[in-house]
Amino acid sequence: MKEFFNVGKINYEGPKSNNHLAFKYYNKDEVILGRKMSEHLKFALSWWHTLCAKGSDQFGENTMQRPFDKEDLMKEAFAKVDAAIEFMEKLGIEYYCFHDRDLAPEMPTLEESNHALDEVSDYLKKRLEGTNIKCLWGTANCFNNKRYLAGAATSPQSSAFAYAAAQIKKAMDTTKKLGGTNYVFWGGREGYDTLLNTDTKLELDNYATMLRLARDYKEKIGLNAQLLIEPKPKEPTKHQYDFDVQTVLSFLYKYGLEKDFKMNIEANHATLAGHNFNHELNIARINGVLGSIDANQGDMLLGWDTDQFPTNIYDATLAMYEVLLNGGLGSGGLNFDSKVRRQSFTDEDLFLAYISGMDTFAKGLRIAAKLYEDKVFEKFKEQRYSSYNDGIGKKIREGSITLEELSDYALKHSDVKNESGRQEMLELILNQYIFNN
Ligand code: XUL
Ligand code: CO
């Protein structure tokens, strides 16, 4: 088969290498904390940003030409499959994620769109035989077409709800066919712009109904995949219902869906919500819903979802630290929901972006593993909260106390002795680990 990309296989050359087209930190078979790096870091290619995004923005046309571009959209869809496999094999990426409409174009009718998706996914499945490339997750694009201008599951139009259900059904069938280990719901336009025209109660009830139907359908067809909700606070709507992990948790509990869904945490969505990436991972972890990660980063000076490739070593380190505390991501992985900048229009830029993102997380894993082994923060926290280990503290921890008892205690012990939180010392230690590992 003819090659699409004029870039060879990307190898590990170690930290001293000056070759930009080589890994400095990602050494896939190297064992860290008893597992191969490739098992800790199940990197995935995002079909939409890698094969479909061509550099256009609100103000300008495409800037990128790809070697798989074709006049005929179906021919292009097949060429994208071949190009994606070449790209993943060259980078050693073993997973991919897709929306139904990234794999195959939307056609004039739903029936034709379904048929197009069948053809391309059959081809993808066949081409992947004998490779070690697998599907991390599938999803349905229920936000691009104008029928979804007011949402999909939360649309005021029941026919839009039905159309979205049809797309989700088909995307779940396709995820099953491709052996996907997760299925994602990012609430594209599930939110609102003004309360003047929005029945939030009905919209949220309907959203829960859609998720319940999808959960039941998953069981019915035997789709062996973890269902994931991907929180995001705004964009495209002003108020996205899935604001952040805590908001989604309360939604899941309210509607009795907490056992069926975990979460796919995206770094740029966390920062849009005013949270650090590791805050979202932490809240998901302590609630048992940390499922998978969309690895990217935003620009803190811009207020929108820039979906840049991750290069921030602090964030990657602290993210991998949460992943280690979580015991890994189970069936999840690290999907690069990231795109190259509009001015980075060459194919080589695409390779460089992935190498940079993979090395950032590989280095983050190496540092996090040392922090984890040395229990740096955990030891400090243990000491910091030790007043809850016995006496009155133990009773509070166990919930076996009354307000009267606490009042009696406080009357006798009114001298609260605080200790330094030592934030600067901990930051200093974190930096030492980053510098030395
Ligand atoms: C949008 C976003 C999506 C989801 C999948 O901000 O992150 O690409 O990851 O629909
Ligand atoms: Co995402």
Short mmCIF file of C-alpha atoms and ligand atoms in Angstrom, two decimals:
data_model
loop_
_atom_site.label_atom_id
_atom_site.label_comp_id
_atom_site.label_asym_id
_atom_site.label_seq_id
_atom_site.Cartn_x
_atom_site.Cartn_y
_atom_site.Cartn_z
CA MET A 1 0.00 0.00 0.00
CA LYS A 2 1.33 3.44 -0.91
CA GLU A 3 2.38 5.60 2.01
CA PHE A 4 0.59 8.86 2.79
CA PHE A 5 3.11 10.49 5.10
CA ASN A 6 6.68 11.33 4.31
CA VAL A 7 7.74 10.61 7.90
CA GLY A 8 9.22 7.31 9.10
CA LYS A 9 8.63 5.26 12.21
CA ILE A 10 9.03 7.27 15.42
CA ASN A 11 11.43 5.55 17.81
CA TYR A 12 12.50 6.11 21.39
CA GLU A 13 15.93 7.78 21.44
CA GLY A 14 16.10 8.97 25.06
CA PRO A 15 16.29 12.42 26.68
CA LYS A 16 19.62 13.40 25.09
CA SER A 17 18.39 13.04 21.52
CA ASN A 18 18.01 16.19 19.45
CA ASN A 19 15.88 14.46 16.86
CA HIS A 20 12.46 16.11 16.94
CA LEU A 21 10.96 13.09 15.23
CA ALA A 22 11.83 10.75 18.12
CA PHE A 23 10.53 10.08 21.61
CA LYS A 24 12.67 11.33 24.49
CA TYR A 25 10.55 9.95 27.34
CA TYR A 26 7.96 7.57 25.88
CA ASN A 27 9.60 4.16 25.80
CA LYS A 28 6.59 1.92 25.34
CA ASP A 29 7.99 -1.35 26.73
CA GLU A 30 9.82 0.17 29.68
CA VAL A 31 8.31 -1.01 32.94
CA ILE A 32 7.25 1.59 35.51
CA LEU A 33 5.62 0.49 38.78
CA GLY A 34 5.24 -3.02 37.38
CA ARG A 35 3.50 -2.09 34.14
CA LYS A 36 4.69 -1.17 30.67
CA MET A 37 4.49 2.50 29.77
CA SER A 38 2.12 1.58 26.94
CA GLU A 39 -0.24 0.06 29.52
CA HIS A 40 -0.16 3.10 31.77
CA LEU A 41 -0.53 5.38 28.77
CA LYS A 42 -3.14 3.99 26.41
CA PHE A 43 -2.77 6.82 23.92
CA ALA A 44 -5.56 7.27 21.41
CA LEU A 45 -5.88 9.20 18.18
CA SER A 46 -8.95 11.42 17.81
CA TRP A 47 -10.38 10.78 14.37
CA TRP A 48 -11.99 14.23 14.16
CA HIS A 49 -9.00 16.42 14.99
CA THR A 50 -6.42 14.28 13.22
CA LEU A 51 -8.17 13.22 10.04
CA CYS A 52 -10.98 15.76 9.69
CA ALA A 53 -9.80 19.13 11.07
CA LYS A 54 -8.16 21.18 8.35
CA GLY A 55 -7.37 24.44 10.14
CA SER A 56 -10.54 26.44 9.50
CA ASP A 57 -11.84 28.76 12.23
CA GLN A 58 -14.74 31.23 12.57
CA PHE A 59 -12.81 33.75 10.51
CA GLY A 60 -11.06 31.70 7.90
CA GLU A 61 -11.06 28.77 5.55
CA ASN A 62 -9.04 25.56 5.72
CA THR A 63 -5.28 25.94 5.76
CA MET A 64 -4.35 22.27 5.52
CA GLN A 65 -4.19 19.91 2.60
CA ARG A 66 -3.82 16.27 3.47
CA PRO A 67 -2.56 13.46 1.26
CA PHE A 68 -5.87 11.64 1.74
CA ASP A 69 -8.04 14.55 0.51
CA LYS A 70 -10.45 13.48 -2.25
CA GLU A 71 -13.30 15.07 -4.21
CA ASP A 72 -15.57 12.16 -3.35
CA LEU A 73 -16.32 12.11 0.40
CA MET A 74 -16.73 8.34 0.61
CA LYS A 75 -13.43 7.76 -1.19
CA GLU A 76 -11.87 10.19 1.27
CA ALA A 77 -13.39 8.31 4.22
CA PHE A 78 -11.74 5.06 3.06
CA ALA A 79 -8.44 6.86 2.44
CA LYS A 80 -8.62 8.30 5.97
CA VAL A 81 -8.81 4.77 7.36
CA ASP A 82 -5.58 3.85 5.56
CA ALA A 83 -3.89 7.10 6.55
CA ALA A 84 -4.96 6.76 10.19
CA ILE A 85 -3.54 3.26 10.43
CA GLU A 86 -0.23 4.34 8.88
CA PHE A 87 -0.09 7.33 11.26
CA MET A 88 -0.87 5.23 14.37
CA GLU A 89 1.59 2.50 13.41
CA LYS A 90 4.37 5.02 12.83
CA LEU A 91 3.75 6.61 16.24
CA GLY A 92 3.02 3.36 18.07
CA ILE A 93 -0.48 4.56 19.04
CA GLU A 94 -2.70 1.58 19.78
CA TYR A 95 -6.14 3.18 20.16
CA TYR A 96 -8.48 5.50 18.30
CA CYS A 97 -11.72 7.35 19.13
CA PHE A 98 -14.40 8.38 16.66
CA HIS A 99 -17.72 10.17 16.14
CA ASP A 100 -20.05 8.49 13.66
CA ARG A 101 -19.74 11.47 11.30
CA ASP A 102 -15.93 11.52 11.40
CA LEU A 103 -15.70 7.97 10.11
CA ALA A 104 -18.25 8.45 7.35
CA PRO A 105 -19.88 11.61 6.01
CA GLU A 106 -23.48 12.58 6.73
CA MET A 107 -25.65 11.74 3.71
CA PRO A 108 -28.98 13.24 2.56
CA THR A 109 -31.00 10.63 4.51
CA LEU A 110 -30.45 8.82 7.80
CA GLU A 111 -30.67 5.50 6.01
CA GLU A 112 -27.89 6.50 3.63
CA SER A 113 -25.77 7.86 6.50
CA ASN A 114 -26.19 4.55 8.35
CA HIS A 115 -25.20 2.67 5.22
CA ALA A 116 -22.10 4.84 4.70
CA LEU A 117 -21.07 4.25 8.31
CA ASP A 118 -21.51 0.49 7.85
CA GLU A 119 -19.28 0.50 4.78
CA VAL A 120 -16.46 2.53 6.31
CA SER A 121 -16.55 0.73 9.66
CA ASP A 122 -16.52 -2.66 7.88
CA TYR A 123 -13.45 -1.53 6.01
CA LEU A 124 -11.80 -0.20 9.18
CA LYS A 125 -12.48 -3.46 11.01
CA LYS A 126 -11.00 -5.47 8.16
CA ARG A 127 -7.93 -3.25 7.84
CA LEU A 128 -7.24 -3.54 11.59
CA GLU A 129 -7.10 -7.34 11.52
CA GLY A 130 -3.56 -8.42 12.35
CA THR A 131 -2.63 -5.01 13.83
CA ASN A 132 -2.65 -4.17 17.54
CA ILE A 133 -4.83 -1.09 17.02
CA LYS A 134 -8.13 -1.04 18.92
CA CYS A 135 -11.11 1.22 19.43
CA LEU A 136 -10.98 3.14 22.74
CA TRP A 137 -14.38 4.73 22.30
CA GLY A 138 -17.08 5.69 19.89
CA THR A 139 -19.67 8.45 20.08
CA ALA A 140 -22.39 10.11 18.03
CA ASN A 141 -22.05 13.64 16.68
CA CYS A 142 -25.43 15.07 17.70
CA PHE A 143 -24.39 18.72 17.53
CA ASN A 144 -23.10 19.64 14.08
CA ASN A 145 -26.19 19.33 11.91
CA LYS A 146 -28.64 22.25 12.11
CA ARG A 147 -31.43 19.93 13.24
CA TYR A 148 -29.60 20.04 16.59
CA LEU A 149 -29.44 23.83 16.82
CA ALA A 150 -31.34 23.71 20.13
CA GLY A 151 -29.81 20.46 21.36
CA ALA A 152 -30.39 16.76 20.78
CA ALA A 153 -31.67 14.96 23.89
CA THR A 154 -32.53 18.40 25.29
CA SER A 155 -34.09 19.82 22.13
CA PRO A 156 -37.59 21.32 22.34
CA GLN A 157 -38.34 19.26 19.20
CA SER A 158 -39.17 15.64 19.93
CA SER A 159 -38.22 14.71 16.36
CA ALA A 160 -34.66 15.96 17.04
CA PHE A 161 -34.63 13.77 20.16
CA ALA A 162 -35.69 10.79 18.04
CA TYR A 163 -33.08 11.51 15.36
CA ALA A 164 -30.36 11.71 18.03
CA ALA A 165 -31.57 8.42 19.51
CA ALA A 166 -31.25 6.82 16.07
CA GLN A 167 -27.71 8.14 15.73
CA ILE A 168 -26.75 6.95 19.22
CA LYS A 169 -28.20 3.51 18.52
CA LYS A 170 -26.20 3.22 15.32
CA ALA A 171 -23.01 4.60 16.91
CA MET A 172 -23.36 2.01 19.70
CA ASP A 173 -23.83 -0.76 17.13
CA THR A 174 -20.72 0.48 15.34
CA THR A 175 -18.71 0.70 18.58
CA LYS A 176 -19.69 -2.89 19.31
CA LYS A 177 -18.65 -4.01 15.83
CA LEU A 178 -15.27 -2.31 16.26
CA GLY A 179 -14.77 -3.79 19.74
CA GLY A 180 -14.74 -0.39 21.50
CA THR A 181 -14.19 -0.58 25.25
CA ASN A 182 -16.02 2.67 26.06
CA TYR A 183 -18.86 4.74 24.66
CA VAL A 184 -18.85 8.51 25.24
CA PHE A 185 -21.61 11.10 25.67
CA TRP A 186 -20.35 14.61 25.31
CA GLY A 187 -23.45 16.77 25.55
CA GLY A 188 -22.72 18.77 22.40
CA ARG A 189 -25.57 21.28 22.56
CA GLU A 190 -27.20 19.87 25.69
CA GLY A 191 -27.57 23.18 27.49
CA TYR A 192 -29.19 26.54 26.87
CA ASP A 193 -28.51 30.18 26.09
CA THR A 194 -31.44 31.92 27.82
CA LEU A 195 -34.04 30.95 30.40
CA LEU A 196 -36.55 33.14 28.55
CA ASN A 197 -37.19 30.28 26.14
CA THR A 198 -36.00 27.18 28.04
CA ASP A 199 -37.79 24.57 30.14
CA THR A 200 -34.74 23.32 32.03
CA LYS A 201 -36.73 20.75 34.02
CA LEU A 202 -38.13 19.03 30.95
CA GLU A 203 -34.80 19.22 29.12
CA LEU A 204 -32.90 17.57 31.99
CA ASP A 205 -35.61 14.91 32.43
CA ASN A 206 -35.40 14.14 28.71
CA TYR A 207 -31.62 14.02 28.81
CA ALA A 208 -31.83 11.42 31.58
CA THR A 209 -34.34 9.46 29.50
CA MET A 210 -31.93 9.38 26.56
CA LEU A 211 -29.12 8.11 28.78
CA ARG A 212 -31.40 5.48 30.31
CA LEU A 213 -32.44 4.28 26.86
CA ALA A 214 -28.81 4.08 25.77
CA ARG A 215 -27.88 2.14 28.91
CA ASP A 216 -30.69 -0.34 28.27
CA TYR A 217 -29.73 -0.69 24.61
CA LYS A 218 -26.13 -1.37 25.60
CA GLU A 219 -27.31 -4.28 27.75
CA LYS A 220 -29.62 -5.50 25.02
CA ILE A 221 -26.95 -5.74 22.32
CA GLY A 222 -24.24 -6.92 24.72
CA LEU A 223 -21.98 -3.94 24.09
CA ASN A 224 -19.14 -4.58 26.51
CA ALA A 225 -18.16 -0.95 26.98
CA GLN A 226 -18.06 1.51 29.85
CA LEU A 227 -20.47 4.41 29.32
CA LEU A 228 -18.81 7.78 29.91
CA ILE A 229 -20.11 11.33 30.23
CA GLU A 230 -17.69 14.09 29.27
CA PRO A 231 -18.28 17.24 31.34
CA LYS A 232 -17.87 20.71 29.82
CA PRO A 233 -19.15 23.99 31.30
CA LYS A 234 -19.84 26.10 28.22
CA GLU A 235 -19.41 26.16 24.45
CA PRO A 236 -21.31 25.77 22.27
CA THR A 237 -24.15 26.76 24.62
CA LYS A 238 -23.75 29.34 27.36
CA HIS A 239 -24.83 26.92 30.10
CA GLN A 240 -23.90 23.32 29.29
CA TYR A 241 -25.82 20.96 31.58
CA ASP A 242 -22.75 18.73 32.14
CA PHE A 243 -20.82 21.62 33.72
CA ASP A 244 -18.19 19.66 35.63
CA VAL A 245 -17.68 16.37 37.46
CA GLN A 246 -19.65 17.39 40.56
CA THR A 247 -22.58 18.66 38.51
CA VAL A 248 -22.70 15.48 36.44
CA LEU A 249 -22.49 13.39 39.61
CA SER A 250 -25.53 15.06 41.13
CA PHE A 251 -27.40 14.61 37.84
CA LEU A 252 -26.53 10.91 37.75
CA TYR A 253 -27.59 10.39 41.37
CA LYS A 254 -30.83 12.32 40.90
CA TYR A 255 -31.85 10.11 38.00
CA GLY A 256 -30.51 6.83 39.43
CA LEU A 257 -27.85 6.46 36.74
CA GLU A 258 -24.79 6.59 39.01
CA LYS A 259 -23.95 2.91 38.62
CA ASP A 260 -24.04 2.99 34.83
CA PHE A 261 -21.84 5.95 33.94
CA LYS A 262 -18.29 7.04 34.60
CA MET A 263 -16.64 10.14 33.20
CA ASN A 264 -14.27 11.14 30.45
CA ILE A 265 -12.31 14.11 31.82
CA GLU A 266 -10.92 16.65 29.37
CA ALA A 267 -8.19 19.04 30.52
CA ASN A 268 -9.43 22.05 28.54
CA HIS A 269 -12.99 21.51 29.78
CA ALA A 270 -11.73 21.49 33.37
CA THR A 271 -10.01 24.84 32.96
CA LEU A 272 -13.04 26.34 31.19
CA ALA A 273 -15.01 25.39 34.31
CA GLY A 274 -12.50 27.29 36.45
CA HIS A 275 -10.89 24.09 37.75
CA ASN A 276 -7.45 22.61 37.48
CA PHE A 277 -7.29 19.45 35.40
CA ASN A 278 -6.23 17.44 38.47
CA HIS A 279 -9.19 18.80 40.47
CA GLU A 280 -11.60 17.19 38.02
CA LEU A 281 -9.62 13.94 37.99
CA ASN A 282 -9.49 13.94 41.77
CA ILE A 283 -13.23 14.49 42.26
CA ALA A 284 -13.96 11.77 39.71
CA ARG A 285 -11.48 9.40 41.38
CA ILE A 286 -12.78 9.79 44.93
CA ASN A 287 -16.29 9.12 43.64
CA GLY A 288 -15.25 6.05 41.65
CA VAL A 289 -16.12 7.53 38.25
CA LEU A 290 -12.72 8.28 36.71
CA GLY A 291 -13.12 6.44 33.42
CA SER A 292 -10.95 8.02 30.73
CA ILE A 293 -9.10 11.18 29.76
CA ASP A 294 -9.23 13.59 26.84
CA ALA A 295 -5.65 14.83 26.85
CA ASN A 296 -5.19 18.39 25.67
CA GLN A 297 -4.75 21.86 27.12
CA GLY A 298 -6.29 25.29 26.77
CA ASP A 299 -4.66 28.68 26.60
CA MET A 300 -5.28 30.41 29.91
CA LEU A 301 -5.41 33.81 28.19
CA LEU A 302 -8.23 32.72 25.90
CA GLY A 303 -11.69 31.90 27.09
CA TRP A 304 -12.50 29.07 24.72
CA ASP A 305 -11.75 25.43 24.02
CA THR A 306 -8.50 25.72 22.06
CA ASP A 307 -7.83 21.95 22.19
CA GLN A 308 -4.05 22.28 22.06
CA PHE A 309 -1.70 19.36 22.37
CA PRO A 310 -0.61 18.98 26.01
CA THR A 311 2.86 20.32 26.82
CA ASN A 312 2.40 21.45 30.43
CA ILE A 313 4.54 19.14 32.54
CA TYR A 314 2.98 20.22 35.86
CA ASP A 315 -0.50 19.35 34.67
CA ALA A 316 0.61 16.07 33.09
CA THR A 317 2.48 15.06 36.26
CA LEU A 318 -0.42 15.84 38.57
CA ALA A 319 -2.86 14.17 36.18
CA MET A 320 -0.81 10.98 36.06
CA TYR A 321 -0.52 11.13 39.84
CA GLU A 322 -4.31 10.96 40.11
CA VAL A 323 -4.36 8.14 37.55
CA LEU A 324 -1.85 6.16 39.61
CA LEU A 325 -3.88 6.74 42.78
CA ASN A 326 -6.87 5.48 40.82
CA GLY A 327 -5.02 2.25 40.03
CA GLY A 328 -5.02 3.15 36.31
CA LEU A 329 -7.90 3.94 34.01
CA GLY A 330 -9.34 0.44 33.58
CA SER A 331 -10.90 0.26 30.15
CA GLY A 332 -10.12 3.96 29.56
CA GLY A 333 -7.12 5.69 28.08
CA LEU A 334 -5.67 9.02 27.01
CA ASN A 335 -7.34 10.35 23.91
CA PHE A 336 -5.62 13.28 22.25
CA ASP A 337 -8.66 15.49 21.82
CA SER A 338 -6.13 18.00 20.51
CA LYS A 339 -5.54 19.71 17.22
CA VAL A 340 -2.58 21.38 15.56
CA ARG A 341 -2.71 25.16 15.23
CA ARG A 342 -4.06 26.71 12.05
CA GLN A 343 -0.57 27.87 11.08
CA SER A 344 0.91 24.41 11.61
CA PHE A 345 -0.46 23.11 8.35
CA THR A 346 2.09 20.47 7.30
CA ASP A 347 1.74 16.73 7.90
CA GLU A 348 4.98 16.80 9.84
CA ASP A 349 3.38 19.23 12.32
CA LEU A 350 0.82 16.54 13.07
CA PHE A 351 3.55 14.03 13.93
CA LEU A 352 5.45 16.59 16.02
CA ALA A 353 2.29 17.46 17.95
CA TYR A 354 1.59 13.84 18.87
CA ILE A 355 5.24 13.20 19.80
CA SER A 356 5.21 16.25 22.05
CA GLY A 357 1.93 15.25 23.73
CA MET A 358 3.02 11.64 24.22
CA ASP A 359 6.39 12.66 25.65
CA THR A 360 4.74 15.16 28.00
CA PHE A 361 2.52 12.45 29.48
CA ALA A 362 5.38 9.92 29.51
CA LYS A 363 7.56 12.33 31.47
CA GLY A 364 4.58 13.15 33.70
CA LEU A 365 4.14 9.43 34.39
CA ARG A 366 7.82 9.01 35.28
CA ILE A 367 7.70 11.88 37.78
CA ALA A 368 4.31 10.87 39.18
CA ALA A 369 5.54 7.30 39.69
CA LYS A 370 8.38 8.56 41.92
CA LEU A 371 6.04 10.82 43.88
CA TYR A 372 3.68 7.89 44.26
CA GLU A 373 6.42 5.49 45.38
CA ASP A 374 7.77 7.95 47.92
CA LYS A 375 4.22 8.82 49.08
CA VAL A 376 5.34 12.46 49.26
CA PHE A 377 1.95 14.13 49.47
CA GLU A 378 0.17 11.19 51.03
CA LYS A 379 2.51 11.15 54.04
CA PHE A 380 2.03 14.88 54.51
CA LYS A 381 -1.74 14.55 54.29
CA GLU A 382 -1.76 11.66 56.72
CA GLN A 383 -0.02 13.82 59.29
CA ARG A 384 -2.16 16.85 58.48
CA TYR A 385 -5.41 15.02 59.17
CA SER A 386 -4.12 12.89 62.06
CA SER A 387 -6.45 14.65 64.54
CA TYR A 388 -9.20 12.47 63.05
CA ASN A 389 -7.44 9.23 64.00
CA ASP A 390 -8.49 9.08 67.64
CA GLY A 391 -10.60 10.79 70.28
CA ILE A 392 -13.20 13.26 69.13
CA GLY A 393 -11.75 13.26 65.60
CA LYS A 394 -12.24 9.51 65.21
CA LYS A 395 -15.87 9.89 66.27
CA ILE A 396 -16.39 12.65 63.68
CA ARG A 397 -14.76 10.51 60.97
CA GLU A 398 -17.05 7.62 61.86
CA GLY A 399 -20.11 9.85 62.06
CA SER A 400 -20.84 8.56 65.60
CA ILE A 401 -21.17 11.91 67.33
CA THR A 402 -23.89 14.40 68.29
CA LEU A 403 -23.93 18.17 68.12
CA GLU A 404 -24.27 18.27 71.94
CA GLU A 405 -21.11 16.16 72.43
CA LEU A 406 -19.23 18.44 70.06
CA SER A 407 -20.47 21.48 71.92
CA ASP A 408 -19.31 20.01 75.27
CA TYR A 409 -15.93 19.22 73.72
CA ALA A 410 -15.51 22.74 72.30
CA LEU A 411 -16.42 24.31 75.64
CA LYS A 412 -13.53 22.36 77.23
CA HIS A 413 -11.06 22.69 74.35
CA SER A 414 -11.51 26.14 72.90
CA ASP A 415 -7.84 26.52 71.92
CA VAL A 416 -7.69 25.33 68.28
CA LYS A 417 -4.04 24.74 67.35
CA ASN A 418 -3.48 24.98 63.61
CA GLU A 419 -0.38 23.86 61.76
CA SER A 420 1.23 25.33 58.67
CA GLY A 421 -0.21 24.01 55.41
CA ARG A 422 3.32 24.20 53.96
CA GLN A 423 2.13 24.85 50.43
CA GLU A 424 5.45 26.44 49.42
CA MET A 425 7.43 23.51 50.78
CA LEU A 426 5.25 21.04 48.87
CA GLU A 427 5.58 23.08 45.68
CA LEU A 428 9.33 23.12 46.18
CA ILE A 429 9.37 19.34 46.58
CA LEU A 430 7.18 18.88 43.52
CA ASN A 431 9.61 20.99 41.50
CA GLN A 432 12.54 18.91 42.78
CA TYR A 433 10.83 15.77 41.55
CA ILE A 434 10.17 17.40 38.19
CA PHE A 435 13.78 18.60 37.88
CA ASN A 436 15.36 15.32 39.00
CA ASN A 437 13.24 12.60 37.40
C1 XUL B 1 -15.80 18.90 22.44
C2 XUL B 1 -15.21 17.59 22.75
C3 XUL B 1 -15.67 16.45 21.93
C4 XUL B 1 -15.84 15.18 22.69
C5 XUL B 1 -16.47 14.08 21.90
O1 XUL B 1 -15.34 19.93 23.23
O2 XUL B 1 -14.38 17.47 23.61
O3 XUL B 1 -14.77 16.27 20.89
O4 XUL B 1 -14.64 14.72 23.21
O5 XUL B 1 -17.68 14.41 21.35
CO CO B 2 -13.30 15.86 24.36
#
